[in-house]
Amino acid sequence: MEKLQQKIMDEGIVLSDTVLKVDRFLNHQIDPMLMKQIGEEFAQRFENEGITKIVTLESSGIAPAVMTGLILGVPVIFARKKKSLTLTEGLLTAEVYSFTKQETNEISISSKFIEENDRILIIDDFLANGQAALALVDLVNQTDATVVGIGIVIEKSFQDGRQLLHEKGYRVESLARIQSLASNQITFVKE
Ligand code: 5GP
């Protein structure tokens, strides 16, 4: 997605060879116009999949997921990273291992929002080693609903996430695919 690539070039900050900071439009301050265009792009890419719900992870997945849900006309459920006082019944949980933080965290959603005929699109902000996306898949797979695809705003293609998800048979659509962050330079995969 050209507009997103341009935004990453203009406002992204390379923190290291493996980490990109995008807090000017996605991870802290949010650019609503860009999020709307991201929503339109995901909606178009998955328009023939009969999506009935979107599942994402708080907090940075919510903006692109809600915009996609608005355009597809479907609800959005975000998995929580912390236990909620009010979210107690029928809790589905999955573990996410973070290679960067070297720690495992639990994420959860309430099963009451997922029905057996649901066709679920998973959306997240970044794809690195695929652990967050896999944990979201794991949550959905604890129900009778079907994961029909995974939409990623920014994929770091030099890490293993896409391959891992492909090997498990999932369709992955990434709107920007970064080939390298080496030498403080952002380069994209040529498509
Ligand atoms: P994974 O589980 O695929 O290894 O990592 C995905 C999660 O880690 C994303 O949800 C995102 O929050 C975070 N993440 C991974 N790499 C980056 C990065 O380069 N920049 C930012 N801002 N977040 C990242």
Short mmCIF file of C-alpha atoms and ligand atoms in Angstrom, two decimals:
data_model
loop_
_atom_site.label_atom_id
_atom_site.label_comp_id
_atom_site.label_asym_id
_atom_site.label_seq_id
_atom_site.Cartn_x
_atom_site.Cartn_y
_atom_site.Cartn_z
CA MET A 1 0.00 0.00 0.00
CA GLU A 2 1.77 3.05 -1.39
CA LYS A 3 0.38 5.62 1.08
CA LEU A 4 1.43 3.51 4.07
CA GLN A 5 4.92 2.95 2.68
CA GLN A 6 5.30 6.70 2.20
CA LYS A 7 4.13 7.34 5.76
CA ILE A 8 6.62 4.81 7.10
CA MET A 9 9.41 6.49 5.10
CA ASP A 10 8.37 9.97 6.29
CA GLU A 11 7.59 9.28 9.94
CA GLY A 12 8.97 5.87 10.91
CA ILE A 13 12.06 5.77 13.12
CA VAL A 14 14.49 2.87 12.87
CA LEU A 15 15.42 2.02 16.46
CA SER A 16 17.67 -0.91 15.56
CA ASP A 17 18.19 -3.43 12.76
CA THR A 18 15.03 -5.18 13.90
CA VAL A 19 12.73 -2.56 15.48
CA LEU A 20 10.73 0.19 13.79
CA LYS A 21 9.00 2.92 15.78
CA VAL A 22 5.78 4.28 14.29
CA ASP A 23 4.30 6.16 17.22
CA ARG A 24 3.47 9.19 15.04
CA PHE A 25 0.62 7.39 13.25
CA LEU A 26 -0.05 3.91 14.67
CA ASN A 27 1.37 3.03 18.09
CA HIS A 28 0.66 6.19 20.07
CA GLN A 29 -0.63 9.12 18.03
CA ILE A 30 -3.07 7.75 15.45
CA ASP A 31 -3.67 9.11 11.95
CA PRO A 32 -7.42 8.55 11.42
CA MET A 33 -7.34 9.25 7.67
CA LEU A 34 -4.59 6.70 7.15
CA MET A 35 -6.45 4.22 9.38
CA LYS A 36 -9.54 4.68 7.21
CA GLN A 37 -7.53 3.93 4.08
CA ILE A 38 -6.01 0.90 5.81
CA GLY A 39 -9.53 -0.27 6.67
CA GLU A 40 -10.60 0.13 3.04
CA GLU A 41 -7.58 -1.81 1.83
CA PHE A 42 -8.15 -4.75 4.23
CA ALA A 43 -11.88 -4.73 3.42
CA GLN A 44 -11.12 -4.90 -0.30
CA ARG A 45 -8.53 -7.67 0.05
CA PHE A 46 -10.88 -9.85 2.11
CA GLU A 47 -14.19 -8.84 0.49
CA ASN A 48 -14.94 -12.29 -0.92
CA GLU A 49 -14.25 -14.18 2.29
CA GLY A 50 -17.63 -13.71 3.97
CA ILE A 51 -16.04 -12.22 7.10
CA THR A 52 -18.48 -11.98 10.02
CA LYS A 53 -16.13 -10.71 12.76
CA ILE A 54 -12.69 -9.24 13.30
CA VAL A 55 -10.41 -10.24 16.17
CA THR A 56 -7.44 -8.07 17.14
CA LEU A 57 -5.12 -7.42 20.08
CA GLU A 58 -5.17 -4.34 22.30
CA SER A 59 -4.08 -1.65 21.95
CA SER A 60 -2.47 -0.92 18.58
CA GLY A 61 -4.55 -3.39 16.59
CA ILE A 62 -7.79 -1.67 17.53
CA ALA A 63 -7.63 1.37 15.22
CA PRO A 64 -7.02 -0.53 11.95
CA ALA A 65 -9.41 -3.30 13.04
CA VAL A 66 -12.26 -0.89 13.81
CA MET A 67 -11.85 0.88 10.48
CA THR A 68 -11.96 -2.46 8.67
CA GLY A 69 -15.01 -3.50 10.71
CA LEU A 70 -16.73 -0.23 9.84
CA ILE A 71 -16.29 -0.84 6.12
CA LEU A 72 -17.13 -4.55 6.20
CA GLY A 73 -20.02 -3.85 8.57
CA VAL A 74 -18.94 -6.42 11.16
CA PRO A 75 -18.12 -6.28 14.91
CA VAL A 76 -14.57 -6.10 16.23
CA ILE A 77 -13.39 -8.00 19.31
CA PHE A 78 -10.06 -7.12 20.89
CA ALA A 79 -8.15 -9.61 22.99
CA ARG A 80 -7.05 -8.20 26.33
CA LYS A 81 -3.53 -8.35 27.65
CA LYS A 82 -4.57 -7.94 31.29
CA LYS A 83 -7.23 -9.76 33.24
CA SER A 84 -10.39 -7.67 33.48
CA LEU A 85 -12.55 -7.41 36.61
CA THR A 86 -15.73 -7.75 34.58
CA LEU A 87 -14.56 -10.21 31.96
CA THR A 88 -14.76 -13.47 33.86
CA GLU A 89 -17.18 -15.97 32.31
CA GLY A 90 -16.26 -18.19 29.40
CA LEU A 91 -12.79 -16.78 29.10
CA LEU A 92 -10.58 -18.14 26.32
CA THR A 93 -6.86 -17.68 26.91
CA ALA A 94 -3.68 -18.14 24.89
CA GLU A 95 -0.02 -17.53 25.55
CA VAL A 96 2.10 -15.05 23.57
CA TYR A 97 5.84 -15.38 23.71
CA SER A 98 7.75 -12.18 22.98
CA PHE A 99 11.21 -12.74 21.52
CA THR A 100 12.10 -9.11 22.10
CA LYS A 101 11.03 -9.05 25.75
CA GLN A 102 11.79 -12.75 26.30
CA GLU A 103 8.64 -13.22 28.32
CA THR A 104 5.34 -15.02 27.97
CA ASN A 105 2.05 -13.19 28.49
CA GLU A 106 -1.51 -14.38 28.50
CA ILE A 107 -4.17 -12.82 26.27
CA SER A 108 -7.88 -13.46 26.55
CA ILE A 109 -11.28 -12.95 24.97
CA SER A 110 -14.75 -13.88 26.10
CA SER A 111 -16.16 -16.85 24.20
CA LYS A 112 -19.65 -15.33 24.19
CA PHE A 113 -18.74 -13.02 21.31
CA ILE A 114 -17.72 -15.83 18.96
CA GLU A 115 -20.33 -18.06 17.33
CA GLU A 116 -19.74 -21.35 15.57
CA ASN A 117 -20.50 -20.08 12.08
CA ASP A 118 -18.28 -17.03 12.43
CA ARG A 119 -15.68 -16.39 9.75
CA ILE A 120 -12.95 -14.45 11.48
CA LEU A 121 -10.40 -12.00 10.14
CA ILE A 122 -7.47 -11.43 12.49
CA ILE A 123 -5.83 -8.01 12.35
CA ASP A 124 -2.67 -6.76 14.06
CA ASP A 125 -0.33 -3.79 13.75
CA PHE A 126 2.99 -5.63 13.30
CA LEU A 127 4.07 -9.09 12.22
CA ALA A 128 7.52 -10.06 13.44
CA ASN A 129 7.94 -13.66 14.62
CA GLY A 130 4.24 -14.36 14.42
CA GLN A 131 3.64 -15.18 18.07
CA ALA A 132 0.93 -12.55 18.62
CA ALA A 133 -0.95 -13.58 15.46
CA LEU A 134 -0.63 -17.27 16.38
CA ALA A 135 -2.03 -16.60 19.85
CA LEU A 136 -5.04 -14.84 18.27
CA VAL A 137 -5.49 -17.84 15.94
CA ASP A 138 -5.24 -20.11 18.98
CA LEU A 139 -8.05 -18.17 20.75
CA VAL A 140 -10.36 -18.52 17.74
CA ASN A 141 -9.46 -22.18 17.28
CA GLN A 142 -10.66 -22.91 20.80
CA THR A 143 -14.16 -22.17 19.41
CA ASP A 144 -15.96 -23.65 16.40
CA ALA A 145 -15.42 -20.49 14.34
CA THR A 146 -13.04 -20.34 11.36
CA VAL A 147 -10.01 -18.10 10.85
CA VAL A 148 -10.18 -17.03 7.20
CA GLY A 149 -7.18 -14.75 7.11
CA ILE A 150 -4.71 -12.51 8.88
CA GLY A 151 -4.35 -8.82 8.04
CA ILE A 152 -1.15 -7.08 9.12
CA VAL A 153 -0.42 -3.38 8.84
CA ILE A 154 3.39 -3.65 8.89
CA GLU A 155 5.21 -6.92 8.26
CA LYS A 156 8.91 -7.26 8.96
CA SER A 157 9.56 -9.80 6.24
CA PHE A 158 13.08 -10.54 7.45
CA GLN A 159 11.58 -12.21 10.54
CA ASP A 160 9.83 -15.58 10.59
CA GLY A 161 6.18 -14.67 11.17
CA ARG A 162 4.80 -14.84 7.63
CA GLN A 163 6.44 -18.20 6.91
CA LEU A 164 5.19 -19.68 10.18
CA LEU A 165 1.60 -18.58 9.47
CA HIS A 166 1.80 -19.82 5.87
CA GLU A 167 3.09 -23.19 7.02
CA LYS A 168 0.03 -23.47 9.21
CA GLY A 169 -2.14 -22.75 6.17
CA TYR A 170 -3.26 -19.19 6.88
CA ARG A 171 -3.64 -16.46 4.28
CA VAL A 172 -1.59 -13.41 5.33
CA GLU A 173 -2.18 -9.96 3.80
CA SER A 174 0.35 -7.34 4.87
CA LEU A 175 -0.11 -3.74 3.73
CA ALA A 176 3.58 -2.84 4.02
CA ARG A 177 6.33 -5.45 3.86
CA ILE A 178 9.72 -4.38 5.16
CA GLN A 179 12.66 -6.19 3.70
CA SER A 180 15.32 -4.61 5.87
CA LEU A 181 15.97 -2.02 8.57
CA ALA A 182 19.75 -2.48 8.40
CA SER A 183 22.06 0.56 8.42
CA ASN A 184 19.20 2.80 9.53
CA GLN A 185 17.56 2.35 6.09
CA ILE A 186 14.00 1.20 5.51
CA THR A 187 13.59 -0.92 2.41
CA PHE A 188 10.41 -2.64 1.27
CA VAL A 189 9.85 -6.00 -0.38
CA LYS A 190 9.34 -5.46 -4.12
CA GLU A 191 5.94 -6.85 -5.11
P1 5GP B 1 5.41 -11.10 16.90
O1 5GP B 1 4.48 -11.74 17.88
O2 5GP B 1 4.96 -11.28 15.46
O3 5GP B 1 6.84 -11.49 17.09
O4 5GP B 1 5.40 -9.55 17.20
C1 5GP B 1 4.25 -8.84 16.95
C2 5GP B 1 3.95 -7.88 18.05
O5 5GP B 1 5.13 -7.29 18.60
C3 5GP B 1 3.11 -6.75 17.49
O6 5GP B 1 1.80 -6.87 18.00
C4 5GP B 1 3.79 -5.49 17.96
O7 5GP B 1 3.06 -4.99 19.05
C5 5GP B 1 5.15 -5.88 18.44
N1 5GP B 1 6.25 -5.55 17.51
C6 5GP B 1 7.09 -6.44 16.92
N2 5GP B 1 8.02 -5.82 16.21
C7 5GP B 1 7.78 -4.51 16.29
C8 5GP B 1 8.43 -3.33 15.75
O8 5GP B 1 9.43 -3.37 15.01
N3 5GP B 1 7.87 -2.14 16.07
C9 5GP B 1 6.78 -2.03 16.87
N4 5GP B 1 6.31 -0.80 17.11
N5 5GP B 1 6.15 -3.10 17.42
C10 5GP B 1 6.64 -4.33 17.12
#
